[in-house]
Coordinates of C-alpha atoms in Angstrom, one line a residue:
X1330 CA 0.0 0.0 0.0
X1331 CA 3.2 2.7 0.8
X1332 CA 4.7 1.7 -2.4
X1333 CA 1.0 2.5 -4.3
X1334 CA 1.0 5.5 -2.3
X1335 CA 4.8 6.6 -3.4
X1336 CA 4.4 5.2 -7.1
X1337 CA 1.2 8.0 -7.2
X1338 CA 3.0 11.0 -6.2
X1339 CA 5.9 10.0 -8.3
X1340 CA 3.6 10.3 -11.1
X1341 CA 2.0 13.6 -10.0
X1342 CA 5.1 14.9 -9.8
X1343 CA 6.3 13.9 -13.5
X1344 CA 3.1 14.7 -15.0
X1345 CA 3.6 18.2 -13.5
X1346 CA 6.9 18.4 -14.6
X1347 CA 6.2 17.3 -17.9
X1348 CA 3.3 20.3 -18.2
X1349 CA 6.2 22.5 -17.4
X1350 CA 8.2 21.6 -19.7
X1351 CA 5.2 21.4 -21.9
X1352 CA 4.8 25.0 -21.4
X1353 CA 8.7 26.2 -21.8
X1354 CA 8.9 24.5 -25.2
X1355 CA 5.5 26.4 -26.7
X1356 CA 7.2 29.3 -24.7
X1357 CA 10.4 29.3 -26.6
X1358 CA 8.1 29.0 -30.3
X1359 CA 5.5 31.2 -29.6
X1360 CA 7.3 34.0 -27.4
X1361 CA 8.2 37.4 -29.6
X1362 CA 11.9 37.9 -28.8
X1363 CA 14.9 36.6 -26.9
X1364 CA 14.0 38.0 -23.6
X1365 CA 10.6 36.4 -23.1
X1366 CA 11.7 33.2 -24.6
X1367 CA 14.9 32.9 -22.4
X1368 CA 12.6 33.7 -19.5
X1369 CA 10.4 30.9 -20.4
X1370 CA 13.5 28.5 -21.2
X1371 CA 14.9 29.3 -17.1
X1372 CA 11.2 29.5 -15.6
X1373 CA 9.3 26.9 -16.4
X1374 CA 11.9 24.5 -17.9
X1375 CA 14.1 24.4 -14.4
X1376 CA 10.5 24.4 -12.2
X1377 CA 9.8 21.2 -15.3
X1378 CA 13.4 19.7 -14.5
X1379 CA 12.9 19.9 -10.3
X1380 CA 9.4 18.3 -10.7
X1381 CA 10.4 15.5 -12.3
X1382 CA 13.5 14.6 -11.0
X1383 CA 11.7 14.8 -7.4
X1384 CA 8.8 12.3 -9.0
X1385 CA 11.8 10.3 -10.1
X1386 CA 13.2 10.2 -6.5
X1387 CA 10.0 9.1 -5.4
X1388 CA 9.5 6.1 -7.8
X1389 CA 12.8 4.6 -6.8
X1390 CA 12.0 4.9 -3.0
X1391 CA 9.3 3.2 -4.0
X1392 CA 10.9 0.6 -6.3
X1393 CA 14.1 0.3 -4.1
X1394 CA 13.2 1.1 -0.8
X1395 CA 16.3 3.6 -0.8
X1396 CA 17.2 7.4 -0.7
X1397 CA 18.8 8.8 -3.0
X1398 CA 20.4 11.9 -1.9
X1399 CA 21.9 12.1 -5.3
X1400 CA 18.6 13.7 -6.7
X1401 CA 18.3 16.0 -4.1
X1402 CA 21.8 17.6 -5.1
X1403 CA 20.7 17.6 -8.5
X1404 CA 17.7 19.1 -8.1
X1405 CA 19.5 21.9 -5.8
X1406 CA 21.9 22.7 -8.4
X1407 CA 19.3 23.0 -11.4
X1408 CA 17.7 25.4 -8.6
X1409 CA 20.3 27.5 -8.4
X1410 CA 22.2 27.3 -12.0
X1411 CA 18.7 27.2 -14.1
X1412 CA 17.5 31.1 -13.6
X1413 CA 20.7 32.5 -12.8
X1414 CA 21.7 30.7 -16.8
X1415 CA 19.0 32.7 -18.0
X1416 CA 19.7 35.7 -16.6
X1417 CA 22.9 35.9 -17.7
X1418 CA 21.7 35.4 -21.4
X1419 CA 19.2 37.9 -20.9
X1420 CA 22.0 40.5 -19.7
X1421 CA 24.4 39.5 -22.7
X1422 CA 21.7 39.7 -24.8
X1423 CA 20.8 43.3 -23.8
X1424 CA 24.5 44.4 -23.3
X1425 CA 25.2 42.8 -27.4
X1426 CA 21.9 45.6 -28.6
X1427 CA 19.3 42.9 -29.0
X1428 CA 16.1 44.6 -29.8
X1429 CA 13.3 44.1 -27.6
X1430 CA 9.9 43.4 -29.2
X1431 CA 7.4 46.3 -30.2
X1432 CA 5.3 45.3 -27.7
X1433 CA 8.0 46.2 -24.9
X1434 CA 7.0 49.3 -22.6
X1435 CA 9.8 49.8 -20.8
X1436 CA 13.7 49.5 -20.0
X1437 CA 14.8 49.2 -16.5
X1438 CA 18.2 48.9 -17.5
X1439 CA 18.9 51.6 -19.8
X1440 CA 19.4 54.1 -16.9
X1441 CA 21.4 51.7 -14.6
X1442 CA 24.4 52.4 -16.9

């Protein structure tokens, strides 16, 4: 019955995770220009990742009866290397001249030069 219990939220977990990634990839096709998309890419791709490596943690504690602090580690360091990734595209991006959209209504940057 534990392992029924584990093997469910293991798959809530991955379907979630799968949504987000889901949503990053129509993010990167459907977004106007490279800001927006690189914000979807580190959003909702790393918050995709974390979900299912967790749901993957919990199917083999379920499977093997065993922790694996492994996954843990790895989902700490997509935490931390996924959105601070994107925002360093988004500042090279912006330092290189990259035009934002039409759409855009303001720069916060431009005066903090």
């Amino acid at each position: 019955m534990n392992e029924m219990i584990l093997n469910i939220i293991a798959a809530v977990f991955i379907m979630i995770g799968s949504l987000l990634s889901l949503v990053a990839a129509i993010g990167l096709f459907r977004l106007p220009d490279v800001y927006t998309r690189a914000h979807a890419a580190s959003k909702a791709a790393t918050l995709g990742v974390m979900f299912i490596m967790i749901g993957v943690m919990f199917f083999f504690l379920a499977k093997d009866h065993f922790f694996q602090p492994a996954l843990l580690l790895a989902v700490l360091f997509i935490f931390m290397t996924g959105p601070i990734g994107g925002h360093l595209l988004m500042r090279t991006a912006y330092h290189d001249g990259v035009k934002y959209t039409d759409k855009t209504v303001r720069d916060d940057l431009k005066d903090a030069e």
